[in-house]
mmCIF file of C-alpha atoms and ligand atoms in Angstrom:
data_model
loop_
_atom_site.group_PDB
_atom_site.id
_atom_site.type_symbol
_atom_site.label_atom_id
_atom_site.label_comp_id
_atom_site.label_asym_id
_atom_site.label_seq_id
_atom_site.Cartn_x
_atom_site.Cartn_y
_atom_site.Cartn_z
ATOM 1 C CA MET A 1 130.993 25.717 -27.062
ATOM 2 C CA ILE A 2 131.452 29.328 -28.133
ATOM 3 C CA LYS A 3 133.976 31.766 -26.217
ATOM 4 C CA VAL A 4 134.105 35.185 -27.050
ATOM 5 C CA PHE A 5 137.298 37.411 -26.374
ATOM 6 C CA SER A 6 137.342 41.033 -26.285
ATOM 7 C CA THR A 7 140.290 41.345 -28.494
ATOM 8 C CA ILE A 8 142.734 39.527 -31.120
ATOM 9 C CA GLU A 9 145.273 39.493 -28.357
ATOM 10 C CA THR A 10 143.029 37.589 -25.527
ATOM 11 C CA LEU A 11 141.518 35.454 -28.370
ATOM 12 C CA SER A 12 145.288 34.438 -29.469
ATOM 13 C CA THR A 13 146.475 34.136 -25.823
ATOM 14 C CA GLY A 14 143.203 31.722 -25.280
ATOM 15 C CA ILE A 15 144.075 29.431 -28.233
ATOM 16 C CA ALA A 16 147.802 29.542 -27.082
ATOM 17 C CA GLU A 17 146.761 28.269 -23.618
ATOM 18 C CA LEU A 18 144.391 25.505 -25.246
ATOM 19 C CA PHE A 19 147.392 24.536 -27.325
ATOM 20 C CA ALA A 20 149.870 24.194 -24.562
ATOM 21 C CA SER A 21 147.120 22.599 -21.646
ATOM 22 C CA ALA A 22 146.239 19.902 -24.913
ATOM 23 C CA ALA A 23 149.859 19.187 -25.335
ATOM 24 C CA GLU A 24 150.375 18.658 -21.966
ATOM 25 C CA GLN A 25 147.906 15.976 -21.616
ATOM 26 C CA ALA A 26 148.454 14.192 -24.712
ATOM 27 C CA VAL A 27 152.039 13.892 -23.871
ATOM 28 C CA ALA A 28 151.517 12.826 -20.319
ATOM 29 C CA SER A 29 149.027 10.358 -21.559
ATOM 30 C CA GLN A 30 150.346 9.121 -24.802
ATOM 31 C CA GLY A 31 153.785 10.376 -25.136
ATOM 32 C CA ARG A 32 153.068 12.874 -28.101
ATOM 33 C CA PHE A 33 150.860 15.388 -29.283
ATOM 34 C CA SER A 34 149.650 15.753 -32.765
ATOM 35 C CA ALA A 35 148.192 19.014 -34.052
ATOM 36 C CA LEU A 36 146.503 20.158 -37.385
ATOM 37 C CA LEU A 37 147.148 23.730 -37.981
ATOM 38 C CA SER A 38 145.129 26.447 -39.593
ATOM 39 C CA GLY A 39 146.201 28.898 -42.652
ATOM 40 C CA GLY A 40 145.048 32.341 -42.899
ATOM 41 C CA GLU A 41 145.917 35.767 -40.834
ATOM 42 C CA THR A 42 143.726 34.893 -37.425
ATOM 43 C CA PRO A 43 146.155 32.233 -35.923
ATOM 44 C CA ARG A 44 149.351 34.410 -36.767
ATOM 45 C CA ARG A 45 149.295 35.953 -33.344
ATOM 46 C CA THR A 46 148.546 32.509 -31.617
ATOM 47 C CA TYR A 47 151.785 31.107 -33.394
ATOM 48 C CA GLU A 48 153.887 34.136 -32.362
ATOM 49 C CA LEU A 49 152.668 33.778 -28.675
ATOM 50 C CA LEU A 50 153.531 29.985 -28.607
ATOM 51 C CA ALA A 51 157.358 30.935 -29.569
ATOM 52 C CA GLN A 52 157.267 33.296 -26.417
ATOM 53 C CA GLU A 53 157.409 32.954 -22.905
ATOM 54 C CA PRO A 54 155.622 31.479 -20.870
ATOM 55 C CA PHE A 55 154.313 29.078 -23.743
ATOM 56 C CA ARG A 56 157.623 28.463 -25.251
ATOM 57 C CA GLN A 57 159.146 26.969 -22.019
ATOM 58 C CA ARG A 58 155.732 25.017 -21.180
ATOM 59 C CA ILE A 59 155.601 23.300 -24.309
ATOM 60 C CA PRO A 60 157.013 19.745 -24.921
ATOM 61 C CA TRP A 61 158.533 20.560 -28.184
ATOM 62 C CA ASN A 62 160.200 17.512 -28.325
ATOM 63 C CA SER A 63 156.970 15.453 -28.506
ATOM 64 C CA ILE A 64 155.253 17.523 -30.790
ATOM 65 C CA HIS A 65 153.882 16.615 -34.464
ATOM 66 C CA LEU A 66 152.620 19.537 -36.331
ATOM 67 C CA PHE A 67 150.525 19.193 -39.752
ATOM 68 C CA TRP A 68 148.910 21.540 -41.900
ATOM 69 C CA GLY A 69 144.865 21.519 -42.781
ATOM 70 C CA ASP A 70 145.783 22.932 -46.117
ATOM 71 C CA GLU A 71 148.393 24.657 -48.263
ATOM 72 C CA ARG A 72 148.138 26.557 -51.498
ATOM 73 C CA CYS A 73 150.364 25.058 -54.242
ATOM 74 C CA VAL A 74 153.109 27.649 -54.124
ATOM 75 C CA ALA A 75 156.792 27.932 -53.368
ATOM 76 C CA ASP A 76 157.490 27.163 -49.849
ATOM 77 C CA THR A 77 158.998 30.687 -49.397
ATOM 78 C CA ASP A 78 155.892 32.446 -50.979
ATOM 79 C CA PRO A 79 154.290 34.559 -48.462
ATOM 80 C CA ARG A 80 150.851 32.683 -49.536
ATOM 81 C CA SER A 81 152.478 29.701 -48.179
ATOM 82 C CA ASN A 82 150.673 28.332 -44.764
ATOM 83 C CA ALA A 83 153.733 26.587 -43.842
ATOM 84 C CA HIS A 84 156.122 29.685 -44.730
ATOM 85 C CA VAL A 85 153.794 31.647 -41.976
ATOM 86 C CA VAL A 86 154.334 29.271 -39.439
ATOM 87 C CA ARG A 87 158.015 28.721 -39.794
ATOM 88 C CA GLN A 88 158.618 32.717 -39.798
ATOM 89 C CA THR A 89 156.309 33.058 -36.507
ATOM 90 C CA LEU A 90 156.775 29.928 -34.905
ATOM 91 C CA LEU A 91 159.158 26.966 -36.063
ATOM 92 C CA ASP A 92 162.121 29.257 -36.511
ATOM 93 C CA ARG A 93 161.808 30.237 -32.937
ATOM 94 C CA VAL A 94 161.350 26.981 -31.117
ATOM 95 C CA PRO A 95 163.296 23.625 -30.756
ATOM 96 C CA MET A 96 161.267 21.462 -32.785
ATOM 97 C CA PRO A 97 162.950 18.325 -34.292
ATOM 98 C CA GLU A 98 162.519 18.870 -38.156
ATOM 99 C CA ARG A 99 161.245 15.228 -38.529
ATOM 100 C CA GLN A 100 158.141 16.141 -36.617
ATOM 101 C CA ILE A 101 157.033 19.017 -38.824
ATOM 102 C CA HIS A 102 155.021 17.921 -41.732
ATOM 103 C CA PRO A 103 154.263 20.619 -44.055
ATOM 104 C CA ILE A 104 152.117 19.779 -47.284
ATOM 105 C CA THR A 105 154.767 19.998 -49.928
ATOM 106 C CA CYS A 106 152.867 20.534 -53.415
ATOM 107 C CA ASP A 107 155.911 21.363 -55.876
ATOM 108 C CA GLY A 108 154.809 18.735 -58.200
ATOM 109 C CA SER A 109 151.110 17.729 -59.397
ATOM 110 C CA PRO A 110 148.721 18.508 -56.506
ATOM 111 C CA GLN A 111 146.985 15.050 -56.695
ATOM 112 C CA THR A 112 150.569 13.446 -56.013
ATOM 113 C CA ALA A 113 150.841 16.109 -53.091
ATOM 114 C CA ALA A 114 147.552 14.980 -51.654
ATOM 115 C CA SER A 115 148.148 11.088 -51.852
ATOM 116 C CA ALA A 116 151.896 11.378 -50.426
ATOM 117 C CA TYR A 117 150.343 13.717 -47.576
ATOM 118 C CA GLU A 118 147.604 11.071 -46.737
ATOM 119 C CA THR A 119 150.224 8.512 -46.922
ATOM 120 C CA SER A 120 152.104 10.416 -44.299
ATOM 121 C CA LEU A 121 149.095 10.589 -42.326
ATOM 122 C CA ARG A 122 148.297 7.075 -42.277
ATOM 123 C CA SER A 123 151.779 6.064 -41.080
ATOM 124 C CA HIS A 124 151.634 8.622 -38.379
ATOM 125 C CA PHE A 125 148.503 7.452 -37.173
ATOM 126 C CA SER A 126 149.091 3.912 -37.917
ATOM 127 C CA ASP A 127 146.586 3.787 -40.555
ATOM 128 C CA ASP A 128 143.314 3.381 -38.695
ATOM 129 C CA LYS A 129 142.212 6.622 -37.225
ATOM 130 C CA ALA A 130 143.446 10.302 -37.715
ATOM 131 C CA ARG A 131 142.755 11.234 -34.246
ATOM 132 C CA PHE A 132 144.408 14.706 -33.940
ATOM 133 C CA ASP A 133 144.630 15.908 -30.192
ATOM 134 C CA LEU A 134 144.076 19.291 -31.421
ATOM 135 C CA VAL A 135 142.825 20.883 -34.864
ATOM 136 C CA MET A 136 142.738 24.516 -35.594
ATOM 137 C CA LEU A 137 140.459 25.703 -38.104
ATOM 138 C CA GLY A 138 139.662 29.353 -39.718
ATOM 139 C CA LEU A 139 136.383 30.350 -40.997
ATOM 140 C CA GLY A 140 136.421 32.380 -44.470
ATOM 141 C CA ASP A 141 133.497 34.835 -44.934
ATOM 142 C CA ASP A 142 132.056 32.405 -47.810
ATOM 143 C CA GLY A 143 131.630 29.858 -44.847
ATOM 144 C CA HIS A 144 134.560 27.855 -45.800
ATOM 145 C CA THR A 145 137.315 26.325 -43.529
ATOM 146 C CA ALA A 146 140.598 24.921 -44.378
ATOM 147 C CA SER A 147 140.446 24.547 -48.281
ATOM 148 C CA LEU A 148 136.853 23.148 -48.427
ATOM 149 C CA PHE A 149 134.990 25.789 -50.631
ATOM 150 C CA PRO A 150 131.268 25.798 -50.859
ATOM 151 C CA GLY A 151 129.747 23.802 -53.595
ATOM 152 C CA THR A 152 133.305 22.114 -54.720
ATOM 153 C CA ALA A 153 133.893 18.265 -54.889
ATOM 154 C CA ALA A 154 136.123 18.190 -52.161
ATOM 155 C CA LEU A 155 133.480 19.081 -49.521
ATOM 156 C CA ARG A 156 131.440 15.861 -50.317
ATOM 157 C CA GLU A 157 134.680 13.425 -50.259
ATOM 158 C CA GLN A 158 133.726 10.560 -48.136
ATOM 159 C CA HIS A 159 137.044 8.229 -48.529
ATOM 160 C CA HIS A 160 140.300 10.055 -48.948
ATOM 161 C CA TRP A 161 141.734 12.156 -45.890
ATOM 162 C CA VAL A 162 143.645 14.603 -48.213
ATOM 163 C CA ILE A 163 142.752 15.857 -51.813
ATOM 164 C CA ALA A 164 143.642 18.397 -54.637
ATOM 165 C CA THR A 165 141.119 21.354 -55.024
ATOM 166 C CA GLN A 166 140.884 24.770 -56.200
ATOM 167 C CA LYS A 167 139.305 28.051 -54.651
ATOM 168 C CA PRO A 168 136.865 29.145 -57.262
ATOM 169 C CA GLY A 169 138.548 31.937 -59.475
ATOM 170 C CA GLU A 170 141.910 31.325 -58.018
ATOM 171 C CA ASP A 171 144.596 30.527 -60.514
ATOM 172 C CA ILE A 172 146.580 28.095 -58.186
ATOM 173 C CA MET A 173 145.539 24.712 -56.852
ATOM 174 C CA ARG A 174 145.386 23.891 -53.233
ATOM 175 C CA VAL A 175 145.578 20.648 -51.192
ATOM 176 C CA THR A 176 143.139 20.154 -48.327
ATOM 177 C CA VAL A 177 142.243 17.579 -45.608
ATOM 178 C CA THR A 178 138.708 16.562 -45.863
ATOM 179 C CA ILE A 179 135.521 16.300 -43.654
ATOM 180 C CA PRO A 180 136.152 12.584 -42.787
ATOM 181 C CA LEU A 181 139.602 13.206 -41.328
ATOM 182 C CA LEU A 182 138.515 16.637 -39.607
ATOM 183 C CA ASN A 183 135.545 14.728 -38.005
ATOM 184 C CA GLN A 184 138.015 12.155 -36.460
ATOM 185 C CA ALA A 185 139.789 14.626 -34.292
ATOM 186 C CA GLY A 186 139.656 14.740 -30.490
ATOM 187 C CA LEU A 187 139.136 18.344 -30.380
ATOM 188 C CA VAL A 188 138.609 20.899 -33.339
ATOM 189 C CA VAL A 189 138.737 24.683 -32.539
ATOM 190 C CA PHE A 190 137.795 27.340 -34.749
ATOM 191 C CA LEU A 191 139.367 30.675 -34.699
ATOM 192 C CA VAL A 192 137.186 33.586 -35.705
ATOM 193 C CA ALA A 193 137.909 37.504 -35.633
ATOM 194 C CA GLY A 194 136.906 40.707 -37.165
ATOM 195 C CA PRO A 195 133.774 42.278 -38.028
ATOM 196 C CA GLY A 196 133.740 41.180 -41.341
ATOM 197 C CA LYS A 197 133.004 37.554 -40.059
ATOM 198 C CA ALA A 198 130.185 38.490 -37.969
ATOM 199 C CA SER A 199 127.326 37.576 -40.478
ATOM 200 C CA VAL A 200 128.674 34.166 -41.735
ATOM 201 C CA LEU A 201 129.376 33.225 -38.160
ATOM 202 C CA ARG A 202 125.969 33.787 -37.438
ATOM 203 C CA ARG A 203 124.809 31.958 -40.507
ATOM 204 C CA VAL A 204 127.147 29.119 -39.622
ATOM 205 C CA LEU A 205 126.277 28.617 -36.032
ATOM 206 C CA GLU A 206 122.384 29.824 -35.888
ATOM 207 C CA GLY A 207 121.340 29.526 -39.509
ATOM 208 C CA PRO A 208 119.520 26.586 -41.514
ATOM 209 C CA LEU A 209 122.032 23.621 -41.860
ATOM 210 C CA THR A 210 123.112 24.054 -45.415
ATOM 211 C CA PRO A 211 126.723 22.485 -45.457
ATOM 212 C CA ASP A 212 127.188 22.490 -49.112
ATOM 213 C CA LEU A 213 126.711 26.391 -48.772
ATOM 214 C CA PHE A 214 128.481 26.686 -45.620
ATOM 215 C CA PRO A 215 131.252 24.070 -45.449
ATOM 216 C CA ALA A 216 132.107 24.804 -41.426
ATOM 217 C CA GLN A 217 128.800 23.218 -40.859
ATOM 218 C CA ARG A 218 130.151 19.906 -42.003
ATOM 219 C CA VAL A 219 132.505 19.919 -39.204
ATOM 220 C CA LYS A 220 131.452 17.913 -36.339
ATOM 221 C CA PRO A 221 133.739 15.493 -34.424
ATOM 222 C CA VAL A 222 132.168 12.045 -34.181
ATOM 223 C CA ASP A 223 133.662 11.403 -30.669
ATOM 224 C CA GLY A 224 135.606 14.715 -30.034
ATOM 225 C CA GLY A 225 135.080 18.491 -28.796
ATOM 226 C CA LEU A 226 133.953 21.336 -30.939
ATOM 227 C CA LEU A 227 134.850 25.039 -29.557
ATOM 228 C CA TRP A 228 134.397 28.132 -31.633
ATOM 229 C CA TYR A 229 137.081 31.019 -30.080
ATOM 230 C CA VAL A 230 135.435 34.195 -31.281
ATOM 231 C CA GLU A 231 136.900 37.771 -31.220
ATOM 232 C CA GLU A 232 134.180 40.467 -29.872
ATOM 233 C CA SER A 233 133.625 42.058 -33.311
ATOM 234 C CA ALA A 234 132.966 38.852 -34.821
ATOM 235 C CA ALA A 235 130.757 37.806 -32.358
ATOM 236 C CA ARG A 236 128.502 40.732 -32.274
ATOM 237 C CA LEU A 237 125.574 39.346 -34.219
ATOM 238 C CA LEU A 238 124.989 36.157 -32.436
ATOM 239 C CA SER A 239 122.171 35.651 -30.098
ATOM 240 C CA PRO A 240 123.185 36.783 -26.436
ATOM 241 C CA GLY A 241 123.439 33.715 -24.121
ATOM 242 C CA ILE A 242 124.828 31.122 -26.740
ATOM 243 C CA HIS A 243 128.275 32.190 -25.645
ATOM 244 C CA THR A 244 130.472 32.455 -22.795
ATOM 245 C CA ARG A 245 132.933 34.994 -21.959
ATOM 246 C CA GLY A 246 136.749 34.042 -22.551
ATOM 247 C CA LYS A 247 139.355 35.903 -20.420
ATOM 248 C CA MET A 248 138.977 39.682 -21.328
HETATM 249 C C1 6PG B 301 143.733 29.302 -45.763
HETATM 250 C C2 6PG B 301 142.963 28.780 -44.595
HETATM 251 C C3 6PG B 301 141.502 29.297 -44.646
HETATM 252 C C4 6PG B 301 141.378 30.354 -43.465
HETATM 253 C C5 6PG B 301 140.204 31.162 -43.524
HETATM 254 C C6 6PG B 301 140.050 32.151 -42.726
HETATM 255 O O1 6PG B 301 144.666 28.470 -46.100
HETATM 256 O O2 6PG B 301 143.426 30.392 -46.270
HETATM 257 O O3 6PG B 301 143.166 27.460 -44.494
HETATM 258 O O4 6PG B 301 140.619 28.333 -44.382
HETATM 259 O O5 6PG B 301 141.625 29.870 -42.232
HETATM 260 O O6 6PG B 301 140.150 31.497 -45.116
HETATM 261 O O7 6PG B 301 141.444 33.095 -43.112
HETATM 262 P P1 6PG B 301 141.509 34.474 -42.012
HETATM 263 O O8 6PG B 301 141.973 33.727 -40.938
HETATM 264 O O9 6PG B 301 142.681 35.085 -42.996
HETATM 265 O O10 6PG B 301 140.507 35.170 -41.997
#
């Protein structure tokens, strides 16, 4: 389902609402809520809103576990670090137990970091299915998501849940979750904003299925939901009628 919001603020509020209600439902039914967070700029405002009322009070922080969908192999104080962004915008402002915050630490070899993260995921989900209650993903203007870039081996990984990879042309290494992990989720929501994403969004949603070129097309939860929360300027090239209106 595709929901269009008039501004980044209403989009971010919509995602914060989705996060809060998914957390309330998961904690009520299974005693905990496991979420996989997205990097990039788009979710920043959502993280800030989650740290403010009414969400701060509403969310059962003591029963929440946060993981990341990908990380760049940089110092954890580096502004490029996805975990650093979430610490600044959210985690330093809410009462979450540190043992429930699971950043990808990639200070040694990226391969070692990837297998260590996979081990932590397998122990969190007691090894069989990595069924995140909520996965937040962004969409790059080349159609990538997490750090699954077009034409890379990471995109075709069928066994591991986490692997080391690199953005073509970037000098640093990255660690990313893989398609097999993402497609086990209970609910995936893509966050897309800005006029620069209009063309790639239409290509991903309405163009031919070419997932090697547009990795986001590979995200199809096996028995979970898939939502697209899109800010208006990013939705402007979509065919009318394929989306509903979020809160304006
Ligand atoms: C990252 C993200 C990446 C991001 C997209 C969109 O680490 O960069 O995981 O997949 O979500 O590139 O980024 P923006 O939200 O900044 O457009």
